mmCIF file of C-alpha atoms in Angstrom:
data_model
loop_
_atom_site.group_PDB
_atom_site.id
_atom_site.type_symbol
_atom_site.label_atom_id
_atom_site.label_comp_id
_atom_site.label_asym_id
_atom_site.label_seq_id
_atom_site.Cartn_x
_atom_site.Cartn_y
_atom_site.Cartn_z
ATOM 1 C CA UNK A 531 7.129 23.378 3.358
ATOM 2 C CA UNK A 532 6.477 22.368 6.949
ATOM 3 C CA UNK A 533 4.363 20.874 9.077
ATOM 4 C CA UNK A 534 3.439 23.314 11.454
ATOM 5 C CA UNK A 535 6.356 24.531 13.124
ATOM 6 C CA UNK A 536 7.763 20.987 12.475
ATOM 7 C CA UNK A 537 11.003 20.653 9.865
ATOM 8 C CA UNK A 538 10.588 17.814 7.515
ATOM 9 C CA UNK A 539 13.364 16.025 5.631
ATOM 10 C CA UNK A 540 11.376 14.335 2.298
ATOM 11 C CA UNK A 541 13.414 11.617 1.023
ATOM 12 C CA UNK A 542 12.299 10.579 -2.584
ATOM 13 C CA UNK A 543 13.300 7.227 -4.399
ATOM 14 C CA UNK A 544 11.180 6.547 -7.272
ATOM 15 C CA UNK A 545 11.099 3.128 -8.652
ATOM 16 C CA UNK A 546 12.253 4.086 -11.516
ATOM 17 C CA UNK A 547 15.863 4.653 -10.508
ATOM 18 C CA UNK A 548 18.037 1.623 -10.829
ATOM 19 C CA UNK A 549 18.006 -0.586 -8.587
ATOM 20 C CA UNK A 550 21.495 -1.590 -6.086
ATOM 21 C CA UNK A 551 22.069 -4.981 -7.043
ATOM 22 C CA UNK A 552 24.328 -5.657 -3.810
ATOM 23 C CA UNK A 553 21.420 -7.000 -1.749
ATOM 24 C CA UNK A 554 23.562 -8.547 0.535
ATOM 25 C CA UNK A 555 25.791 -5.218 1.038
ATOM 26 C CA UNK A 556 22.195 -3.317 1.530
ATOM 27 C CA UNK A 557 20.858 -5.624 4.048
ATOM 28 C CA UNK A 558 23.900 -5.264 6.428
ATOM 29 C CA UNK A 559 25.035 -1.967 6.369
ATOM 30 C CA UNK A 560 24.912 0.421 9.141
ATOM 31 C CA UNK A 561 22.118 2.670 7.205
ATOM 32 C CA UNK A 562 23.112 5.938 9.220
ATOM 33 C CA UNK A 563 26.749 5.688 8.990
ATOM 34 C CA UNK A 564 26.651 4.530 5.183
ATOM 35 C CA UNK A 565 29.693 5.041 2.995
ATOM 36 C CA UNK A 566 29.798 3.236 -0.904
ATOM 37 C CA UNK A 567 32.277 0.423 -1.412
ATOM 38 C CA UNK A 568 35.483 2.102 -2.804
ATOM 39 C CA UNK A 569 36.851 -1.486 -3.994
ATOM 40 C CA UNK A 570 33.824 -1.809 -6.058
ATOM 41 C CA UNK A 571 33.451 -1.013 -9.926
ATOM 42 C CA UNK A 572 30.690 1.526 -10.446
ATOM 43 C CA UNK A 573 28.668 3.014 -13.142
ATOM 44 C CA UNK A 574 27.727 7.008 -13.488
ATOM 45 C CA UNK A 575 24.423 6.292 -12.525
ATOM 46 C CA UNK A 576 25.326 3.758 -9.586
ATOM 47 C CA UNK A 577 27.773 5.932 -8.568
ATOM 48 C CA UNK A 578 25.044 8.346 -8.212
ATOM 49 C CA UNK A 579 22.307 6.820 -6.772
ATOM 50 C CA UNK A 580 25.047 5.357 -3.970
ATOM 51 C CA UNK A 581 26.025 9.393 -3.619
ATOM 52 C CA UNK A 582 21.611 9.872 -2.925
ATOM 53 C CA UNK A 583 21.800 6.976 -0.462
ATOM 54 C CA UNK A 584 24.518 8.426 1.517
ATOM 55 C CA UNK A 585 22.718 11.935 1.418
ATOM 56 C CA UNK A 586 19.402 9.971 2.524
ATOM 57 C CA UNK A 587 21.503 8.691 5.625
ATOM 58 C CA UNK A 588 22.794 11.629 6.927
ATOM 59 C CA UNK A 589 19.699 13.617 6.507
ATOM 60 C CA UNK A 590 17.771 10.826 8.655
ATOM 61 C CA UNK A 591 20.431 11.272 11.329
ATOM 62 C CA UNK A 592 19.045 14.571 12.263
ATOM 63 C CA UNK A 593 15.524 13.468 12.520
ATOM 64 C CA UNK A 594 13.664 11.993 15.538
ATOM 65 C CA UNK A 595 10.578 10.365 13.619
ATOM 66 C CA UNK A 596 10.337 8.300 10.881
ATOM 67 C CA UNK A 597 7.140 8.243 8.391
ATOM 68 C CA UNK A 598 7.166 5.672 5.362
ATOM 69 C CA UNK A 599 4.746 6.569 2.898
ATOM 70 C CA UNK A 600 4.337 3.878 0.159
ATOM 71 C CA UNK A 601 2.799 2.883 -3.097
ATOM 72 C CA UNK A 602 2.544 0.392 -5.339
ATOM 73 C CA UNK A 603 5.742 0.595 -6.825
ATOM 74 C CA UNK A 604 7.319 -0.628 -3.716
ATOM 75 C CA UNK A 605 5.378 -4.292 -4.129
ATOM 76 C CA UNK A 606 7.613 -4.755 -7.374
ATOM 77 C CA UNK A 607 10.323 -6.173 -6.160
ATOM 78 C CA UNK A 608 8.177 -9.084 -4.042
ATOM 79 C CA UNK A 609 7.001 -10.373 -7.395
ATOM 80 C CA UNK A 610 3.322 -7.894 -7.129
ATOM 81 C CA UNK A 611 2.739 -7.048 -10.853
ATOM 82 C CA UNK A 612 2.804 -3.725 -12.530
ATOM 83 C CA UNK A 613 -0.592 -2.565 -13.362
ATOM 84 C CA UNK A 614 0.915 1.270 -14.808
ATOM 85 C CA UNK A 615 -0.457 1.890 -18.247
ATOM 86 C CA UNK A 616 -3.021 -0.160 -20.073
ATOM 87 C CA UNK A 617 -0.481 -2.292 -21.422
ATOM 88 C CA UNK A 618 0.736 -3.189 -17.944
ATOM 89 C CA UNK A 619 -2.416 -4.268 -17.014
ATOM 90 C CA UNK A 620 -3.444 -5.810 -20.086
ATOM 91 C CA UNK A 621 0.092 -7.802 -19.600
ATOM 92 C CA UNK A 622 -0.676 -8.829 -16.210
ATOM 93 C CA UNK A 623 -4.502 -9.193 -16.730
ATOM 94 C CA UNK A 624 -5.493 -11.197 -19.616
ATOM 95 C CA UNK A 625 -9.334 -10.793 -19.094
ATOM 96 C CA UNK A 626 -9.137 -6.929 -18.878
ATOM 97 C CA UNK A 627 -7.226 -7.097 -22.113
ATOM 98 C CA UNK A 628 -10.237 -9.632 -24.309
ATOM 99 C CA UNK A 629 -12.814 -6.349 -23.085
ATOM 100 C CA UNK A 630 -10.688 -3.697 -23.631
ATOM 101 C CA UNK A 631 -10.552 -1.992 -20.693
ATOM 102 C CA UNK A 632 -7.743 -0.010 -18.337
ATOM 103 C CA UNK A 633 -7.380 -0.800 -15.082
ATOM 104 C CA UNK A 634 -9.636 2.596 -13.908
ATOM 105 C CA UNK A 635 -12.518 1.014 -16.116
ATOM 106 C CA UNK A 636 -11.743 -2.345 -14.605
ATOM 107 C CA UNK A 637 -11.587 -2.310 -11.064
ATOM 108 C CA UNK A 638 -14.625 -0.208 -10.073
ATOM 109 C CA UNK A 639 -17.401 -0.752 -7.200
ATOM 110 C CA UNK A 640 -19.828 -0.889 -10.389
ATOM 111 C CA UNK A 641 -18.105 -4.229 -11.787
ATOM 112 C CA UNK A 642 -19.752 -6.370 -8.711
ATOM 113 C CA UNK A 643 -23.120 -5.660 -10.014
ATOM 114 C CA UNK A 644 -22.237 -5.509 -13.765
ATOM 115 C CA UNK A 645 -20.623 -8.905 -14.220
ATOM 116 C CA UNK A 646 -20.186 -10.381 -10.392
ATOM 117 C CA UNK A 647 -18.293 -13.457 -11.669
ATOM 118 C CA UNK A 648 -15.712 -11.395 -13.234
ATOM 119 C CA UNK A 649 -15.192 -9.156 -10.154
ATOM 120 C CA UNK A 650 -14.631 -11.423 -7.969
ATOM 121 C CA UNK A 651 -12.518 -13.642 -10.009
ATOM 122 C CA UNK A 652 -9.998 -10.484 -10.200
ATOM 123 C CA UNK A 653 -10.940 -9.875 -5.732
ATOM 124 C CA UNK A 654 -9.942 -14.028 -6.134
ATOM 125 C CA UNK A 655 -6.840 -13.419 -7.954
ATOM 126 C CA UNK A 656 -5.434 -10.418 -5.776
ATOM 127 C CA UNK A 657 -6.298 -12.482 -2.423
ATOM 128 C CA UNK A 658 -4.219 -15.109 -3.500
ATOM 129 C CA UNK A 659 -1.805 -13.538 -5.154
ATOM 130 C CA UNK A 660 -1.387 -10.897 -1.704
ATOM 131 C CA UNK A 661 -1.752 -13.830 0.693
ATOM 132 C CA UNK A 662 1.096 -15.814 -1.422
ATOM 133 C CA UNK A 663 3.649 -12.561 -1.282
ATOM 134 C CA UNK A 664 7.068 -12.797 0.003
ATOM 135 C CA UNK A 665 7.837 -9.468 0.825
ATOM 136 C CA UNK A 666 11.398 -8.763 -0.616
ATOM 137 C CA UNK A 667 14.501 -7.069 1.427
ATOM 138 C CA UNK A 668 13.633 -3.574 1.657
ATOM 139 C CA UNK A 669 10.572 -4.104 3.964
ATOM 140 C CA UNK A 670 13.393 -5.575 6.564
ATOM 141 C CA UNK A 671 15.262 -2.787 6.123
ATOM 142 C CA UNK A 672 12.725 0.273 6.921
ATOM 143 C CA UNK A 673 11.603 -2.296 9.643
ATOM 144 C CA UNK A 674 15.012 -2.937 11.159
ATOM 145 C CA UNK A 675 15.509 0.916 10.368
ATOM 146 C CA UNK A 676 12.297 2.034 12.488
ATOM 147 C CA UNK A 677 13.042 -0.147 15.278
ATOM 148 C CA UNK A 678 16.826 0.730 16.103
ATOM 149 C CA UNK A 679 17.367 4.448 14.531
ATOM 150 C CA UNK A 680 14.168 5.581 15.555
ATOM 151 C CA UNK A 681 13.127 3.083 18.583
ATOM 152 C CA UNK A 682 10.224 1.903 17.317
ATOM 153 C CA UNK A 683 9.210 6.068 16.417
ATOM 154 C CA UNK A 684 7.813 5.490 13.202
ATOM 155 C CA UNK A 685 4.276 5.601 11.061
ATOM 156 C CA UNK A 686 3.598 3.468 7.489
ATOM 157 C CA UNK A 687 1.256 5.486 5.362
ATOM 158 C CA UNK A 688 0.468 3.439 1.785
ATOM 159 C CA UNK A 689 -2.008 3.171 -0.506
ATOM 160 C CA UNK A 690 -1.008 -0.433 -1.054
ATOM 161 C CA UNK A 691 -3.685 -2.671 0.129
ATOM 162 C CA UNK A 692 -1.468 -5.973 0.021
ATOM 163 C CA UNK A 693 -1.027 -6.555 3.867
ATOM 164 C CA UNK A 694 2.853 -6.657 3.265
ATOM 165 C CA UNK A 695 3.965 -4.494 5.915
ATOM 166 C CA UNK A 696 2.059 -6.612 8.512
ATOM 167 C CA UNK A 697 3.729 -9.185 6.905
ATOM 168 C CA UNK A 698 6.981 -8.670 7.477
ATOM 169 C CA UNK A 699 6.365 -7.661 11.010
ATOM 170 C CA UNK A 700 5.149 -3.988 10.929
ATOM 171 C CA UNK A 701 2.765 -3.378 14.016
ATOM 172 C CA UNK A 702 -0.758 -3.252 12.689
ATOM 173 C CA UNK A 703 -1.582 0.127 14.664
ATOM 174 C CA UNK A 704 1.508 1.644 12.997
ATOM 175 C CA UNK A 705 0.330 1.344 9.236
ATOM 176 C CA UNK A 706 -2.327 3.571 7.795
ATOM 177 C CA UNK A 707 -3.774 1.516 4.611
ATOM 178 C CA UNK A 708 -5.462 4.707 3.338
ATOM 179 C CA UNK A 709 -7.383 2.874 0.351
ATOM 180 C CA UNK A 710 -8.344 -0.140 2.453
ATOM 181 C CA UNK A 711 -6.953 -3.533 2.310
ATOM 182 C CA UNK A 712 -8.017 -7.290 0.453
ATOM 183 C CA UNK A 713 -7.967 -9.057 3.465
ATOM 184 C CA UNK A 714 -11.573 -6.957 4.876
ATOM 185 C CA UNK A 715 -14.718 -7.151 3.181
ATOM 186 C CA UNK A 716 -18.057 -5.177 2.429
ATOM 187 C CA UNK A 717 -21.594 -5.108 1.363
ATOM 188 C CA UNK A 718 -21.912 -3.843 -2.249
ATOM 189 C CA UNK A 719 -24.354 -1.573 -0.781
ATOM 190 C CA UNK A 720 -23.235 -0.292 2.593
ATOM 191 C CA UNK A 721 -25.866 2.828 3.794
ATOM 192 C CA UNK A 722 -28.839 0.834 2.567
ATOM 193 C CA UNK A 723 -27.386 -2.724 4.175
ATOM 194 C CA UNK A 724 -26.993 -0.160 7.108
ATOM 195 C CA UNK A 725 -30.575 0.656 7.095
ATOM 196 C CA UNK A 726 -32.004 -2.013 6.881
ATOM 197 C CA UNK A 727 -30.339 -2.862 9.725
ATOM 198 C CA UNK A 728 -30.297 -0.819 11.858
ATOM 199 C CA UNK A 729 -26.412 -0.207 12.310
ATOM 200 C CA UNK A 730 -24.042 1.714 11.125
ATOM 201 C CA UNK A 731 -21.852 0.294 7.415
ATOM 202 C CA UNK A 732 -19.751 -1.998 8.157
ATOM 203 C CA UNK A 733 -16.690 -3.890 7.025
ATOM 204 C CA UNK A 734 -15.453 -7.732 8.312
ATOM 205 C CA UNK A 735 -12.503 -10.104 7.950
ATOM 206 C CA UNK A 736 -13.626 -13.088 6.416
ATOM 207 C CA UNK A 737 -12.952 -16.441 6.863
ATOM 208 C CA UNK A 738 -9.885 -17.530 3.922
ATOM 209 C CA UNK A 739 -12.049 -19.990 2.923
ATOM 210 C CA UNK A 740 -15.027 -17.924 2.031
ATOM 211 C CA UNK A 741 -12.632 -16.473 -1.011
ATOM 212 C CA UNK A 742 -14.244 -18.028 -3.906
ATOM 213 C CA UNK A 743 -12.431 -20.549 -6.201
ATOM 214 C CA UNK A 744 -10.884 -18.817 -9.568
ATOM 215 C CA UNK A 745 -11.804 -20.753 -12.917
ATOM 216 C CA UNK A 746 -8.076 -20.102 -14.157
ATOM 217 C CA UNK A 747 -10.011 -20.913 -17.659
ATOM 218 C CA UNK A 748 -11.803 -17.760 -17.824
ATOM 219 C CA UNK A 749 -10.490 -15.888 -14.831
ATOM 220 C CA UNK A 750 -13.969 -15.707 -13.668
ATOM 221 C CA UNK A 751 -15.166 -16.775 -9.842
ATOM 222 C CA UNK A 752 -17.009 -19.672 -9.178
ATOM 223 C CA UNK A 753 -20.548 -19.715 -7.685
ATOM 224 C CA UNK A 754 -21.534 -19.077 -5.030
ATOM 225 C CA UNK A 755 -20.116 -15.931 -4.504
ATOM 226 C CA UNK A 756 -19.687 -14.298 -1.057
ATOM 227 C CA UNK A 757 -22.493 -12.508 0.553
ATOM 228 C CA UNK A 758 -22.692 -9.706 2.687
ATOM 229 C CA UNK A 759 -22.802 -11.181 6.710
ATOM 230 C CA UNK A 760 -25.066 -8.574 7.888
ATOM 231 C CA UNK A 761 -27.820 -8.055 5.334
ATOM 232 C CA UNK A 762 -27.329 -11.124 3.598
ATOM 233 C CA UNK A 763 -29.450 -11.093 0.532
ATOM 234 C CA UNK A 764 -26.257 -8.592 -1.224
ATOM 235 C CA UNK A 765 -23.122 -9.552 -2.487
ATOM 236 C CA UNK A 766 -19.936 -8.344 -0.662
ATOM 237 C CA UNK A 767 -17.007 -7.121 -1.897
ATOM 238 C CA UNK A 768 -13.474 -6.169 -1.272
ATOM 239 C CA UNK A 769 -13.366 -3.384 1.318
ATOM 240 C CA UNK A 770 -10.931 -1.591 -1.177
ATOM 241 C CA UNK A 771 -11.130 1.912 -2.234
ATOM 242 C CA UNK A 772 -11.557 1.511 -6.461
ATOM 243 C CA UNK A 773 -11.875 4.313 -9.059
ATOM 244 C CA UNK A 774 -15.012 6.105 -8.584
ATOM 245 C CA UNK A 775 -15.989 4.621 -5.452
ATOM 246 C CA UNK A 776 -18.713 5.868 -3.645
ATOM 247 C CA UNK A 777 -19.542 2.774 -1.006
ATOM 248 C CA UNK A 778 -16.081 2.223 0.476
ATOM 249 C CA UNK A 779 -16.859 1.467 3.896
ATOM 250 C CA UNK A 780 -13.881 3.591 6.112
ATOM 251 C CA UNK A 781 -14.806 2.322 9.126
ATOM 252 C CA UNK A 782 -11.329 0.446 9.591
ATOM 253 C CA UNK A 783 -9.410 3.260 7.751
ATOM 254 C CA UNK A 784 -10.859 5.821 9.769
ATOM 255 C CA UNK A 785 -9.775 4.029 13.074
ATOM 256 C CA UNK A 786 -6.106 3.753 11.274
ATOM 257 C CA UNK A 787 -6.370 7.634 10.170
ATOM 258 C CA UNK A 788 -6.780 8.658 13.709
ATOM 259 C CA UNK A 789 -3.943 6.784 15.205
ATOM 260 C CA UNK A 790 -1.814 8.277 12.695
ATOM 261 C CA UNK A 791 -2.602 11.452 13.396
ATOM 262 C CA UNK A 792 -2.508 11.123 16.715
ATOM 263 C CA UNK A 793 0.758 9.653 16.527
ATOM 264 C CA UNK A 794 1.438 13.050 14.497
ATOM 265 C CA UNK A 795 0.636 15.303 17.026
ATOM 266 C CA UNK A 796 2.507 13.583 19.439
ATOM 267 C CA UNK A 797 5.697 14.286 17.778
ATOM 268 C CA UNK A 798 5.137 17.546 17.208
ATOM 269 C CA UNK A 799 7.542 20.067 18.614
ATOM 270 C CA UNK A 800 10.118 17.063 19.282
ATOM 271 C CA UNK A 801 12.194 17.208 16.623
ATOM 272 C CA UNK A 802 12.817 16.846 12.675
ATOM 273 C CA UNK A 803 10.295 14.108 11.321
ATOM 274 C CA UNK A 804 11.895 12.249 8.375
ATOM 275 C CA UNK A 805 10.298 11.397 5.438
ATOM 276 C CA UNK A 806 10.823 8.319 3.007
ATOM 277 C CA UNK A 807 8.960 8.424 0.167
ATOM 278 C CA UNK A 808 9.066 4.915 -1.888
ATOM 279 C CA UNK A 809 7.391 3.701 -5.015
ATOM 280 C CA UNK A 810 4.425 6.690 -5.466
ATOM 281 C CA UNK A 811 6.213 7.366 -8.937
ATOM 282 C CA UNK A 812 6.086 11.216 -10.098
ATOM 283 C CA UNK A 813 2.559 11.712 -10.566
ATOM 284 C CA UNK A 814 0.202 13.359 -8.343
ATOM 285 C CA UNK A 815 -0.299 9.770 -6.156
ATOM 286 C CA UNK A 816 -3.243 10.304 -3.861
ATOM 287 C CA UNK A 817 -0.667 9.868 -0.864
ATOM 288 C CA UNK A 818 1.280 12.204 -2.025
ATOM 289 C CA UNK A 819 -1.872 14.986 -2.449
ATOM 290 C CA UNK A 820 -2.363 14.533 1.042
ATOM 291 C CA UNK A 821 1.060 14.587 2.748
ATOM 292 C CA UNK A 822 1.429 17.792 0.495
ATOM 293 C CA UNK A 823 -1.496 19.414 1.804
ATOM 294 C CA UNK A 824 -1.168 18.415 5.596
ATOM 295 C CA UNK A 825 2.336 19.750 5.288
ATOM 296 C CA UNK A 826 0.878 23.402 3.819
ATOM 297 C CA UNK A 827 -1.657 23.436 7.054
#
């Protein structure tokens, strides 16, 4: 498939693989000119994940543009939990786990005005848990890799709303957060907040200290919760796509959207694009969808 008339190398690495335990060895090495350790002991499937690495490097060596497109998977390794499968969630989410419900029933727009303390103690919980991150290695390593290879030539596209490219020192206009992001907010009720007021919906960054405190008791939010700072009679929320959510504000993704493709066209016709693909797993990730279906137009 391409991209117009533009070739595309897709580079996959699932987080399933196993994982290269030579950090050190990863950190260092000169990623385009990568060769495995001969002096080192490896196993079949080391041996062939090293052989994918080295594959991974020479295909980027033809390509003028980088894109990153990321999803959860790739938080793992900072400590971010795994939320795949009920279990998973259950696991990392006691309170889910005492109702019975998976993480689609759990984290919907719906759950602020069905039980407000409990959906806020989870937006309370993924604040801190986000703001607390260390993000591990292999956010260095695209970053080092986008900066030097590619001089600074590169897009993030990720459905991770953690912040942890920013983090780590991605530019903020290079890094498309497609479902949103924690760290901006929302009325529960956008278009009629909007309204009512006379504007169009709209989406803040709060103050950290408006995050409500977390009763680590009951894993529900203490009172008062945060209100919406234009209408202010509504709660707000997290300005987070969830599952069957019909009053994300997009305002901020939208701006990051265009920039991206922008940033598209203007690579278009100037060379090979190359593609790394990290932590969407092998189901039909939302990220994924799209790529797919930009690169069939």
């Amino acid at each position: 498939m391409q991209r117009d008339s533009q070739d595309q190398n897709g580079l996959n690495n699932d987080t399933e693989q196993e994982e290269i335990h030579e950090e050190e060895e990863l950190i260092n090495y000169d990623y385009l000119n990568y060769q495995p350790n001969p002096s080192k002991s490896l196993n079949t499937n080391t041996k062939s994940l090293q052989k994918s690495i080295t594959l991974a490097a020479n295909a980027l060596k033809s390509c003028s543009s980088l894109l990153i497109i990321a999803g959860a998977g790739f938080g793992i390794d900072s400590g971010l939990p795994d939320y795949r499968g009920t279990r998973g969630f259950w696991n990392n989410y006691p309170p889910a786990a005492a109702l019975s419900l998976s993480y689609s029933q759990f984290a919907t727009a719906d759950r602020y005005l069905l039980d407000p303390t409990l959906a806020w103690g989870f937006a309370a919980h993924l604040t801190q848990l986000y703001s607390s991150v260390t993000p591990h290695p292999g956010f260095s390593i695209l970053h080092q890799l986008g900066k030097s290879r590619f001089k600074n030539n590169f897009f993030v596209y990720t459905s991770n709303v953690d912040n942890e490219f920013q983090k780590i020192g991605f530019p903020a206009e290079r890094v498309y957060e497609a479902h949103g992001t924690v760290f901006m907010w929302q009325c529960v009720d956008p278009k009629i907040c909007a309204r009512e007021n006379g504007g169009a919906e709209a989406c803040w960054k709060p103050d950290p200290t408006e995050v409500p405190k977390l009763d680590q008791s009951n894993f529900r939010a203490e009172e008062p919760l945060p209100m919406c700072r234009v209408c202010k009679k509504r709660l707000a929320r997290l300005n987070v796509s969830m599952f069957g959510d019909y009053k994300f504000v997009e305002k901020e993704t939208k701006v990051q959207r265009q920039r991206f493709v922008e940033w598209e066209k203007g690579n278009k016709g100037k060379g090979k694009m190359g593609i790394i693909e990290i932590g969407c797993g092998v189901s039909e990730h939302s990220v994924r969808v799209e790529i797919g279906e930009r690169k069939d137009g």
